[in-house]
Amino acid sequence: MSSTLPPAQNKILDRHALQHRIGQWHAAGQEIVLTNGCFDILHMGHIQYLEAASRLGDRLIVAVNDDDSVRKLKGETRPINVLASRMYLLASLACVDAVVSFSEDTPLELLLLLRPDILVKGGDYTPDAIVGAEEVRSWGGRVDVIPYVEGLSTSKLESRILELHRNKNQPT
């Protein structure tokens, strides 16, 4: 039995290919949702968030911080997973229609190029603190915040892994 879903690799696009695809989606009357983040260790909180984001429109685009920008945001020990791996995992999700990377400190330049109908972030943000919110509203789009899933974060996972490793290596 063959799948109608495109292989994950076909969902990973550069900015200009994605801009073209968005044009096709808009021509078909589809509403474009965009979110962004590091997505370093993909976990249940990410999946729930992305599924909720995908239900807000017809197509979900995930913009992913490149490795250098993750280091700037999270510190020298991050990312744990390299960009290609993070993008492939995200593209493998049925709720994600396209994945694109960005290297700038914020996704503003990408937002201005892609002009999504809906910009989404997690509940650890307020609508007015979201980069690009004002711009998205200026072209008639909207900004949504999806409630944060408490206790689920890559940073917490990283800490737990390190704690387990330290405990394992302590003499008994």
C-alpha positions as semicolon CSV with decimal commas, in nm:
position;residue;x (nm);y (nm);z (nm)
1;M;0,000;0,000;0,000
2;S;0,153;0,332;-0,102
3;S;0,126;0,650;0,102
4;T;-0,019;0,973;-0,035
5;L;0,206;1,173;0,196
6;P;0,524;1,308;0,038
7;P;0,850;1,173;0,174
8;A;0,990;1,389;0,453
9;Q;1,277;1,515;0,237
10;N;1,026;1,673;-0,005
11;K;0,890;1,890;0,276
12;I;1,232;2,045;0,352
13;L;1,255;2,355;0,136
14;D;1,473;2,660;0,094
15;R;1,311;3,002;0,127
16;H;1,244;3,057;-0,240
17;A;1,102;2,711;-0,309
18;L;0,879;2,757;-0,005
19;Q;0,770;3,101;-0,123
20;H;0,663;2,940;-0,454
21;R;0,477;2,659;-0,274
22;I;0,297;2,913;-0,053
23;G;0,187;3,092;-0,370
24;Q;0,033;2,766;-0,492
25;W;-0,139;2,708;-0,157
26;H;-0,275;3,062;-0,147
27;A;-0,398;3,025;-0,508
28;A;-0,591;2,719;-0,389
29;G;-0,748;2,929;-0,112
30;Q;-0,550;2,768;0,169
31;E;-0,457;2,946;0,491
32;I;-0,089;2,929;0,588
33;V;0,022;2,885;0,951
34;L;0,384;2,947;1,048
35;T;0,566;2,871;1,369
36;N;0,933;2,867;1,456
37;G;1,174;2,729;1,711
38;C;1,482;2,519;1,782
39;F;1,307;2,181;1,819
40;D;1,634;2,035;1,945
41;I;1,510;1,713;2,107
42;L;1,164;1,650;1,964
43;H;0,927;1,551;2,246
44;M;0,557;1,511;2,322
45;G;0,513;1,880;2,405
46;H;0,646;1,973;2,059
47;I;0,415;1,724;1,887
48;Q;0,106;1,843;2,076
49;Y;0,200;2,203;1,998
50;L;0,252;2,134;1,626
51;E;-0,071;1,937;1,599
52;A;-0,261;2,225;1,760
53;A;-0,088;2,477;1,531
54;S;-0,179;2,273;1,222
55;R;-0,548;2,282;1,316
56;L;-0,546;2,665;1,297
57;G;-0,517;2,668;0,917
58;D;-0,471;2,452;0,610
59;R;-0,090;2,428;0,588
60;L;0,171;2,433;0,864
61;I;0,522;2,563;0,803
62;V;0,789;2,514;1,068
63;A;1,087;2,752;1,058
64;V;1,386;2,603;1,242
65;N;1,679;2,790;1,394
66;D;2,006;2,678;1,237
67;D;2,281;2,536;1,459
68;D;2,465;2,867;1,510
69;S;2,149;3,051;1,613
70;V;2,059;2,770;1,858
71;R;2,406;2,808;2,016
72;K;2,346;3,183;2,053
73;L;2,009;3,123;2,217
74;K;2,077;2,814;2,428
75;G;2,452;2,804;2,490
76;E;2,758;2,618;2,364
77;T;2,627;2,270;2,453
78;R;2,339;2,306;2,210
79;P;2,206;2,201;1,974
80;I;2,214;1,838;2,068
81;N;2,079;1,737;1,726
82;V;2,216;1,901;1,411
83;L;1,992;2,106;1,184
84;A;1,950;1,838;0,916
85;S;1,829;1,588;1,175
86;R;1,591;1,834;1,341
87;M;1,444;1,935;1,005
88;Y;1,400;1,576;0,889
89;L;1,223;1,474;1,210
90;L;0,984;1,770;1,183
91;A;0,920;1,701;0,814
92;S;0,833;1,342;0,903
93;L;0,529;1,456;1,102
94;A;0,195;1,432;0,922
95;C;0,080;1,766;1,067
96;V;0,378;1,953;0,913
97;D;0,357;2,058;0,549
98;A;0,693;2,231;0,507
99;V;1,014;2,295;0,700
100;V;1,261;2,577;0,638
101;S;1,567;2,692;0,829
102;F;1,677;3,040;0,926
103;S;2,010;3,170;1,051
104;E;1,913;3,519;1,165
105;D;1,865;3,602;1,533
106;T;1,487;3,616;1,476
107;P;1,257;3,481;1,203
108;L;1,145;3,832;1,103
109;E;1,319;3,836;0,765
110;L;1,165;3,497;0,682
111;L;0,820;3,611;0,795
112;L;0,840;3,918;0,572
113;L;0,929;3,698;0,277
114;L;0,671;3,424;0,336
115;R;0,383;3,639;0,468
116;P;0,189;3,368;0,654
117;D;-0,179;3,416;0,735
118;I;-0,131;3,297;1,094
119;L;0,176;3,324;1,315
120;V;0,182;3,085;1,612
121;K;0,401;3,052;1,920
122;G;0,378;2,858;2,245
123;G;0,224;2,982;2,567
124;D;0,557;3,096;2,706
125;Y;0,504;3,403;2,481
126;T;0,246;3,680;2,487
127;P;0,105;3,790;2,150
128;D;0,273;4,131;2,166
129;A;0,612;3,978;2,253
130;I;0,617;3,755;1,943
131;V;0,865;3,868;1,680
132;G;0,677;3,956;1,363
133;A;0,334;3,986;1,527
134;E;0,290;4,348;1,424
135;E;0,397;4,273;1,067
136;V;0,164;3,973;1,031
137;R;-0,127;4,181;1,158
138;S;-0,033;4,461;0,913
139;W;-0,118;4,239;0,615
140;G;-0,440;4,111;0,770
141;G;-0,300;3,802;0,937
142;R;-0,342;3,698;1,295
143;V;-0,121;3,588;1,582
144;D;-0,216;3,295;1,807
145;V;-0,061;3,158;2,123
146;I;-0,102;2,788;2,200
147;P;-0,100;2,697;2,570
148;Y;0,236;2,574;2,696
149;V;0,255;2,211;2,810
150;E;0,403;2,234;3,160
151;G;0,702;2,018;3,242
152;L;0,793;1,937;2,884
153;S;1,096;2,113;2,742
154;T;1,420;2,021;2,573
155;S;1,612;2,200;2,847
156;K;1,441;1,988;3,113
157;L;1,513;1,672;2,913
158;E;1,877;1,771;2,878
159;S;1,902;1,830;3,254
160;R;1,738;1,494;3,328
161;I;1,977;1,311;3,093
162;L;2,279;1,479;3,255
163;E;2,147;1,398;3,603
164;L;2,099;1,032;3,511
165;H;2,448;1,021;3,361
166;R;2,604;1,175;3,674
167;N;2,418;0,935;3,903
168;K;2,522;0,636;3,692
169;N;2,888;0,735;3,712
170;Q;2,897;0,796;4,088
171;P;3,070;0,528;4,294
172;T;2,839;0,309;4,501
